[in-house]
Short mmCIF file of C-alpha atoms in Angstrom, two decimals:
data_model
loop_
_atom_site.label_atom_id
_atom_site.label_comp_id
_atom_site.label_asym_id
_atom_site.label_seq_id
_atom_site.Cartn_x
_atom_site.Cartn_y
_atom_site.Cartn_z
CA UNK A 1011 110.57 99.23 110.43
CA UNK A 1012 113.40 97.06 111.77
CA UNK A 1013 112.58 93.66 112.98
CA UNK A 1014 114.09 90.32 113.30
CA UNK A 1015 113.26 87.33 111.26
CA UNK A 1016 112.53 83.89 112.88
CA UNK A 1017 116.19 83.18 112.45
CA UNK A 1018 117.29 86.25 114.72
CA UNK A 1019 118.20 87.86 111.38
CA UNK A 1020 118.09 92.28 111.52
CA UNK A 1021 115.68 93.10 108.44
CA UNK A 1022 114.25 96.26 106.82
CA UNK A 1023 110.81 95.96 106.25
CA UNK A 1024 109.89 99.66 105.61
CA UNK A 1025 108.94 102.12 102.80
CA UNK A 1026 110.01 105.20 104.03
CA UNK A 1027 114.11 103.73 104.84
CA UNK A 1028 114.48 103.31 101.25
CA UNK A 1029 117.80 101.18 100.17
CA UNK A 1030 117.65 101.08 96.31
CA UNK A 1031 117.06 103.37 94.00
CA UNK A 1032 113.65 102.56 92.94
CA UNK A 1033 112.35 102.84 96.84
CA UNK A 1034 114.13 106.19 97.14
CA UNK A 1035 112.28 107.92 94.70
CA UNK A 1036 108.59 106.37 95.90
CA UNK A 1037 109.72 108.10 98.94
CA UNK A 1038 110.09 111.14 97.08
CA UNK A 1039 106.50 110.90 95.90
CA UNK A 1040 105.39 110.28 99.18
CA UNK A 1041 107.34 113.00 100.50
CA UNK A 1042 106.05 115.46 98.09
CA UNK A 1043 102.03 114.23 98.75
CA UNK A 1044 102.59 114.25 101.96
CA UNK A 1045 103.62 117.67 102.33
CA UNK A 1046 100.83 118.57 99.70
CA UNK A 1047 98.49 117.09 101.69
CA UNK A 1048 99.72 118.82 104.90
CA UNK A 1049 99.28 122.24 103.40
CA UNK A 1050 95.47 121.60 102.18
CA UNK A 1051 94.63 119.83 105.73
CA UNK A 1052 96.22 123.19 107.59
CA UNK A 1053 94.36 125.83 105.00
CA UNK A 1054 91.19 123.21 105.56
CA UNK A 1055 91.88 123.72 109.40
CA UNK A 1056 92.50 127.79 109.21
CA UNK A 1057 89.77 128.47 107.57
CA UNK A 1058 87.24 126.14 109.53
CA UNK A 1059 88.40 128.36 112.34
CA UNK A 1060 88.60 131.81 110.92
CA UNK A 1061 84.96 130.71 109.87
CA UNK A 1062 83.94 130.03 113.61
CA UNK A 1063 85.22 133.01 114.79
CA UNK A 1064 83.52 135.49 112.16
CA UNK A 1065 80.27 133.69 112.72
CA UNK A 1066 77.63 135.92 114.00
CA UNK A 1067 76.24 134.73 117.58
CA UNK A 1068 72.81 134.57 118.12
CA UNK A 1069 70.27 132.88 121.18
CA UNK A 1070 67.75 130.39 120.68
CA UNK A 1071 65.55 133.26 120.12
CA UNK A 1072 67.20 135.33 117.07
CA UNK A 1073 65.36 135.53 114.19
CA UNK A 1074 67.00 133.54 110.97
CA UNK A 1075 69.07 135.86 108.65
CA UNK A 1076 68.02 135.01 105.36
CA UNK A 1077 69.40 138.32 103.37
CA UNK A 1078 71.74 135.94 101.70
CA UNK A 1079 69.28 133.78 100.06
CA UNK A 1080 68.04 136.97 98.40
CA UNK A 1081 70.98 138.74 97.59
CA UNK A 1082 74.17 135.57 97.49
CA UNK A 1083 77.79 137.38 97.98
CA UNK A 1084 80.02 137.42 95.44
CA UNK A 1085 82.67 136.75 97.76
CA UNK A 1086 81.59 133.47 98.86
CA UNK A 1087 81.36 132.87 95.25
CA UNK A 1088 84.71 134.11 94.15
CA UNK A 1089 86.21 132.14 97.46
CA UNK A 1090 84.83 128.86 96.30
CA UNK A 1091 85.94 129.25 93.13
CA UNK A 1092 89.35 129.97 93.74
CA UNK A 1093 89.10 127.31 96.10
CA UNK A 1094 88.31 125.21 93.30
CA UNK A 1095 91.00 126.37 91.06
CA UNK A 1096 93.77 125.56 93.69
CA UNK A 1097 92.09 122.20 94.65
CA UNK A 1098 92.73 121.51 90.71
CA UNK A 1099 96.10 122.67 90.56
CA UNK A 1100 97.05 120.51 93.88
CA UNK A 1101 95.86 117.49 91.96
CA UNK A 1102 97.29 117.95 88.93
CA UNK A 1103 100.57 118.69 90.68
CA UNK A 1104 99.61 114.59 91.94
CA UNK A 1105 99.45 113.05 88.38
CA UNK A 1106 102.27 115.08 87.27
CA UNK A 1107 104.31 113.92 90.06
CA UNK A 1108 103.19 109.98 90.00
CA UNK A 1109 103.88 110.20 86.51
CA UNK A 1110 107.12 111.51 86.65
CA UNK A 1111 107.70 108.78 89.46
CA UNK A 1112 106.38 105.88 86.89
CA UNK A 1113 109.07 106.91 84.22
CA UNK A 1114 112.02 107.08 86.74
CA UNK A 1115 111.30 103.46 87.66
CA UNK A 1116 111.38 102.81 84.08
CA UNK A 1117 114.30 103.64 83.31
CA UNK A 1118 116.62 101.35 85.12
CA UNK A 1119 119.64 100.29 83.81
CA UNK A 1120 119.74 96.96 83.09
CA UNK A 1121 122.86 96.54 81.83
CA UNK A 1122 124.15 93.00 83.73
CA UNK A 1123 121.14 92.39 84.92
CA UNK A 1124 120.61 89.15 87.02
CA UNK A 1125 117.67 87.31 86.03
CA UNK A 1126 115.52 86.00 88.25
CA UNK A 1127 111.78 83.61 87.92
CA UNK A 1128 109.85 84.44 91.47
CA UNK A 1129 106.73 82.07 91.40
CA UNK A 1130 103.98 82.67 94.11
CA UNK A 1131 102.54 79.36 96.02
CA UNK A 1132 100.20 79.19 98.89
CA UNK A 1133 102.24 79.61 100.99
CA UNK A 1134 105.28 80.09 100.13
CA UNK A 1135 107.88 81.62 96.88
CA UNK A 1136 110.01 79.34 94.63
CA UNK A 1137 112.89 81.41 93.57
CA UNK A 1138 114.59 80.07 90.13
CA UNK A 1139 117.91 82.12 88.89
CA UNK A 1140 117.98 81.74 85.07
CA UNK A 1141 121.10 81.64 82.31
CA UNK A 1142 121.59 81.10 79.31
CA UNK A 1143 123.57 78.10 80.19
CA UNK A 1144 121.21 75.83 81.25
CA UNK A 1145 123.54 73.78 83.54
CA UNK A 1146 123.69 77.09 85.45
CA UNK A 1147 120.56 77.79 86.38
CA UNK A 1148 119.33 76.24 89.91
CA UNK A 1149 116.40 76.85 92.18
CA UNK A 1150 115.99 77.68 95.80
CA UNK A 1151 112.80 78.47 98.25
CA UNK A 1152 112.00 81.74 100.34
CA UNK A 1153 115.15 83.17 100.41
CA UNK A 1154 116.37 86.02 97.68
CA UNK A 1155 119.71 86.80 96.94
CA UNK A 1156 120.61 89.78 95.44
CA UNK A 1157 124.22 91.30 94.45
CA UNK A 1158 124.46 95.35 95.82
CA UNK A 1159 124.67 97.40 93.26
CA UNK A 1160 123.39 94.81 90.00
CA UNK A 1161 120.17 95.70 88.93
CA UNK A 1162 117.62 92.22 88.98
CA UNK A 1163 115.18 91.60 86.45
CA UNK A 1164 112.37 89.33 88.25
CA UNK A 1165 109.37 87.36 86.14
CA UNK A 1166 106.24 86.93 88.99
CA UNK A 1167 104.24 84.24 87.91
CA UNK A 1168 101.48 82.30 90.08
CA UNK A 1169 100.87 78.73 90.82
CA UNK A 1170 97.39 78.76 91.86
CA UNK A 1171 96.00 82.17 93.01
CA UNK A 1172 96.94 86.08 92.82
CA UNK A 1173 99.81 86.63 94.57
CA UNK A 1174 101.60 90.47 95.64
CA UNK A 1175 105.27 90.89 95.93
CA UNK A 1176 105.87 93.70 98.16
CA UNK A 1177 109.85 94.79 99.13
CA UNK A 1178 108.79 98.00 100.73
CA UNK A 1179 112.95 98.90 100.98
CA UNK A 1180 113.57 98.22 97.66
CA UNK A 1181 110.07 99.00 95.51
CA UNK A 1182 106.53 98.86 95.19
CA UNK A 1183 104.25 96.16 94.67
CA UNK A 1184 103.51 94.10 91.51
CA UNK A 1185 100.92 91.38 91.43
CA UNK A 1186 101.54 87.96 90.83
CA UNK A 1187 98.47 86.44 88.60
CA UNK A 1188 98.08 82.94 87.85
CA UNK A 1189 98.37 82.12 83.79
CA UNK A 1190 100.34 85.38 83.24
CA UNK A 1191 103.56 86.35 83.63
CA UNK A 1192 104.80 90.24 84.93
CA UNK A 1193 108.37 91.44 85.77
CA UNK A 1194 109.46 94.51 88.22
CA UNK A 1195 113.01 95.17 87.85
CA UNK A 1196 115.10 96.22 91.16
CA UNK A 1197 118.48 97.06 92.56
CA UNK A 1198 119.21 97.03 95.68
CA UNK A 1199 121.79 99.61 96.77
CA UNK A 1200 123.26 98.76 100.65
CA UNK A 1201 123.70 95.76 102.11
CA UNK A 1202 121.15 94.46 104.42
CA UNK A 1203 118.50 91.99 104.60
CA UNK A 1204 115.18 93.23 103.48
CA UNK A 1205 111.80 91.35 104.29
CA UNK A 1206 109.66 91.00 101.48
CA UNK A 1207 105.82 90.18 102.01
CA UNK A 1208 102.93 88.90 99.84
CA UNK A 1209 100.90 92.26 100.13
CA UNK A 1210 97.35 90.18 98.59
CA UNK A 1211 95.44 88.30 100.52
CA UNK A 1212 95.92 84.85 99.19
CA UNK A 1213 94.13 82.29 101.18
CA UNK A 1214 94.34 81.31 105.41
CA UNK A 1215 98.22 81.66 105.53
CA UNK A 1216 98.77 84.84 103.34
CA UNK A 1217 100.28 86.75 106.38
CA UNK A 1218 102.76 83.80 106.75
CA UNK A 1219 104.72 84.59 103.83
CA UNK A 1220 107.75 86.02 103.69
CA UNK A 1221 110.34 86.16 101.74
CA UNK A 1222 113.80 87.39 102.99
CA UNK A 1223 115.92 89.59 100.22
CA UNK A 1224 119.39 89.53 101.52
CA UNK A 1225 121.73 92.14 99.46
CA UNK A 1226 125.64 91.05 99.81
CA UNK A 1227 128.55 92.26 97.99
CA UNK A 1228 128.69 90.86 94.42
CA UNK A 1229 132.10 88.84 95.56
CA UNK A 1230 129.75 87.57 98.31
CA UNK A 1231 126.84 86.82 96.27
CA UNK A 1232 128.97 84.93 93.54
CA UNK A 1233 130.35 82.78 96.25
CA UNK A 1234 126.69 81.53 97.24
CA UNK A 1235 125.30 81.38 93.31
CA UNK A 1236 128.37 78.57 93.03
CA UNK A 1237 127.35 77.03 96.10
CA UNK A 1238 123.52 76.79 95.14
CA UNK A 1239 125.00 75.50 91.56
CA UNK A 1240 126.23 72.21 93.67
CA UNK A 1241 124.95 69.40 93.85
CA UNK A 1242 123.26 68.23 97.02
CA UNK A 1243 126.32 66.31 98.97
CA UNK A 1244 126.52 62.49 99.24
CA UNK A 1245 125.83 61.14 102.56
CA UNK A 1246 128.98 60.76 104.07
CA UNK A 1247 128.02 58.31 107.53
CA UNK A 1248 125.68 55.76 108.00
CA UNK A 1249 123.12 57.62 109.90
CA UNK A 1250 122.86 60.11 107.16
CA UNK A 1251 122.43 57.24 104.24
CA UNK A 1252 119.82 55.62 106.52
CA UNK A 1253 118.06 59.42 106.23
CA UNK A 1254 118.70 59.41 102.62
CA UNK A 1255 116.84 56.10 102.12
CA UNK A 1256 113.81 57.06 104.32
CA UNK A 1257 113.28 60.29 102.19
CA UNK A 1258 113.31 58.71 99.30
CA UNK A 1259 111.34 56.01 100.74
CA UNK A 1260 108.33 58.34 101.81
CA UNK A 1261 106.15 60.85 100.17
CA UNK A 1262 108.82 63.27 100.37
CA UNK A 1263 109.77 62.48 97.25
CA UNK A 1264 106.15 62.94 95.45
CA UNK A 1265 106.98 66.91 96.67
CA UNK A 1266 110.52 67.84 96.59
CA UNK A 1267 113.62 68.06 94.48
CA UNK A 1268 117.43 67.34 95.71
CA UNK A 1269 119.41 67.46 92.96
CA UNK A 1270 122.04 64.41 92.37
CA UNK A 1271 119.13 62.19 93.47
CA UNK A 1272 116.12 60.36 92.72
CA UNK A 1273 113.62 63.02 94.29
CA UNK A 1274 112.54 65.01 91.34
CA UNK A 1275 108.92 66.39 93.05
CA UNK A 1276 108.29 70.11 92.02
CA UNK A 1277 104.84 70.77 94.65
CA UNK A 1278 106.70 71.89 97.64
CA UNK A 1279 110.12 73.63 97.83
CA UNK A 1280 113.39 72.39 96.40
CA UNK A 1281 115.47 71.25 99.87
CA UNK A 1282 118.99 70.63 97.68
CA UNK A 1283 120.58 73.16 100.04
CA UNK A 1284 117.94 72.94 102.52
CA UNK A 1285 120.51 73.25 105.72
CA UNK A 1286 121.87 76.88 104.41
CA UNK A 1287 118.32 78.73 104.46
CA UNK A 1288 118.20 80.76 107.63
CA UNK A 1289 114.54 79.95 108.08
CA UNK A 1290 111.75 76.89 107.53
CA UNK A 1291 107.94 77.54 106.21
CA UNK A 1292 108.56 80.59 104.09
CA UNK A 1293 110.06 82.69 107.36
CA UNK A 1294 108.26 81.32 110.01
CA UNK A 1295 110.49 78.83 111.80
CA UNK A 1296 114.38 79.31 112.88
CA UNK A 1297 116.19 76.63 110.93
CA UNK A 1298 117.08 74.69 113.62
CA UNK A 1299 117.09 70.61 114.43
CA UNK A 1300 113.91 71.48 116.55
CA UNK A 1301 112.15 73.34 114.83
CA UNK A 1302 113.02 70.73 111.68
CA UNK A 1303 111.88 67.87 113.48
CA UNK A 1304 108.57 69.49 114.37
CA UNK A 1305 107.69 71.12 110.61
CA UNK A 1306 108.12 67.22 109.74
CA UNK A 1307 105.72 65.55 112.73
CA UNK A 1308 102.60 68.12 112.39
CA UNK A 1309 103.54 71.04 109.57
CA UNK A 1310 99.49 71.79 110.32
CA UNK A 1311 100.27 73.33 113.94
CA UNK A 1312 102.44 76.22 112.51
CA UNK A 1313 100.70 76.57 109.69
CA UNK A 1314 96.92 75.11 108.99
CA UNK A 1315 96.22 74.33 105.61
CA UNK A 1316 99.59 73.87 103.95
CA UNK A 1317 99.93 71.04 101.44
CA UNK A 1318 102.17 69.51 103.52
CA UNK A 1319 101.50 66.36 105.29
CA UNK A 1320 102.24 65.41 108.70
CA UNK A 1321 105.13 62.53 109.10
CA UNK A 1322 105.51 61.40 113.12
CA UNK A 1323 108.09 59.06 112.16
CA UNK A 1324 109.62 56.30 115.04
CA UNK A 1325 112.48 58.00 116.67
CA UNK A 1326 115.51 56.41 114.66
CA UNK A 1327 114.12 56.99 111.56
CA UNK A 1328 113.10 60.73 112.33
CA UNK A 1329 116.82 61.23 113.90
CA UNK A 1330 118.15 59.74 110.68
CA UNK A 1331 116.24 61.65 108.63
CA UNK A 1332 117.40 64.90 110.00
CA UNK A 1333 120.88 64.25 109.77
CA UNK A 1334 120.33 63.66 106.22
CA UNK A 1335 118.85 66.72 105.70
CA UNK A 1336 121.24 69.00 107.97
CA UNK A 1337 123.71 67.70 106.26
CA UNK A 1338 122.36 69.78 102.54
CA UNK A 1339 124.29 72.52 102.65
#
């Protein structure tokens, strides 16, 4: 279905309004068991009834007609066993089909590919994009980008417990299990915004993890790899170098990376372009001043039992600190 992210965002979070390739032929499968299904329920149906209405009546007093314990029809036999026959056929018309379904999404092309580490955390998803340069690779938090039209090769891997990735609009699910390492390989094939869920139940805040999957044109989507390649900007007033100084003088820095600076933590998400991510706490939380300042004081009320802890800084610092981090853009 269509719904709106905490940012006010329109996303896609729905199986059957498929928007890559991969999605549009699951919905083929389902389309095909559905209607399967839908002819066995009706025959199931018609002949429930046609049985009801040959059925003999009788009172409480009729005596019990037991001829066919002596003698058994044949045609009751013969029905069931054609009955049988076509419940096997129906079936193996279902493996035949899935099948077919698992080599389609197999074959991908994945020519160009863009390659992609997705690592599960309770609760929320580090996102790293790899190359083979290593001064091009960066990392970001709860937010995918992918170019329309580029296929995406993604490694899951989990931090502490089994994690699902689950892009209904773009492809199935593919679990995310700690000390291994899977990949599902996607395309997305229209622009949108697609809301991705973890679809295992991972501990008190599973439902509070999403992941938005915004597909942009590739011109688009190379515009915002460069910008995620920079550097987090310098502080350029005093109220924003007085914020840089009390992040690095907390426990922020224990936590959290922004490149071009001390902070080099890796247990909570990277914040080097913290101020361009259209939501805070994996999709929970508009990305606003507000909503900023609260996360900060008491990260427990929107979310209880997140690593995070609670820092009601005095008023100037807190101020301070904000600017500093709406300015990481």
């Amino acid at each position: 279905m269509s719904t709106q992210t905490a940012a006010g965002q329109a996303v896609l979070q729905d199986a059957l309004q498929p928007a890559g390739v991969q999605a549009d032929t699951i919905f083929g499968l389902w389309n095909f068991t559905l209607a399967l299904c839908t002819i066995v329920f009706a025959a199931i149906v018609l002949a429930f009834l046609y049985a009801l209405w040959r059925a003999p009546r009788g009172t409480p007093e009729s005596a019990p007609d037991l001829a066919p314990l002596a003698h058994p029809e044949k045609r009751v036999h013969r029905t069931v066993l054609w009955a049988t026959v076509i419940a096997t056929v129906g079936l193996v018309m279902l493996l035949v089909a899935d099948v077919w379904t698992a080599r389609a999404l197999a074959r991908l092309p994945l020519k160009e590919a863009v390659n992609i580490e997705l690592i599960g955390h309770q609760w929320w998803w580090e996102v790293c994009y790899l190359d083979e340069d290593p001064a091009k690779r960066f990392t970001t938090a709860n937010e995918l980008h992918l170019p329309v039209g580029r296929p995406a090769i993604v490694a899951l891997k989990s931090r502490d417990v089994i994690h699902t990735l689950w892009v209904p609009a773009l492809h199935g699910k593919r679990d995310m299990i700690p000390g291994r390492s899977t990949t599902i390989a996607l395309r997305a094939d229209k622009q949108g915004v697609y809301r991705a869920q973890c679809a295992e139940f991972c501990g008190l805040e599973h439902a509070l993890m999403a992941l938005p999957v915004t597909a942009e044109p590739p011109a688009q989507y190379e515009r915002w790899v460069q910008g995620q390649r920079q550097l987090a900007p310098a502080p350029d007033s005093d109220s924003r170098k007085r914020g840089r100084d009390i992040f690095m003088g907390t426990t922020c820095v224990m936590c959290h990376t922004v490149t071009g600076t001390a902070a080099r933590g890796t247990l909570g998400p990277d914040l080097t372009h913290l101020a361009s991510r259209p939501t805070l706490a994996a999709g929970m939380l508009p990305n606003d001043r507000a909503n900023l300042q609260a996360w900060i004081v008491d990260p427990q009320r929107f979310k209880p039992g997140a690593n995070m802890p609670a820092h009601p800084l005095p008023g100037p610092q807190m101020h301070a600190l904000l600017d500093y981090l709406e300015s990481l853009k």
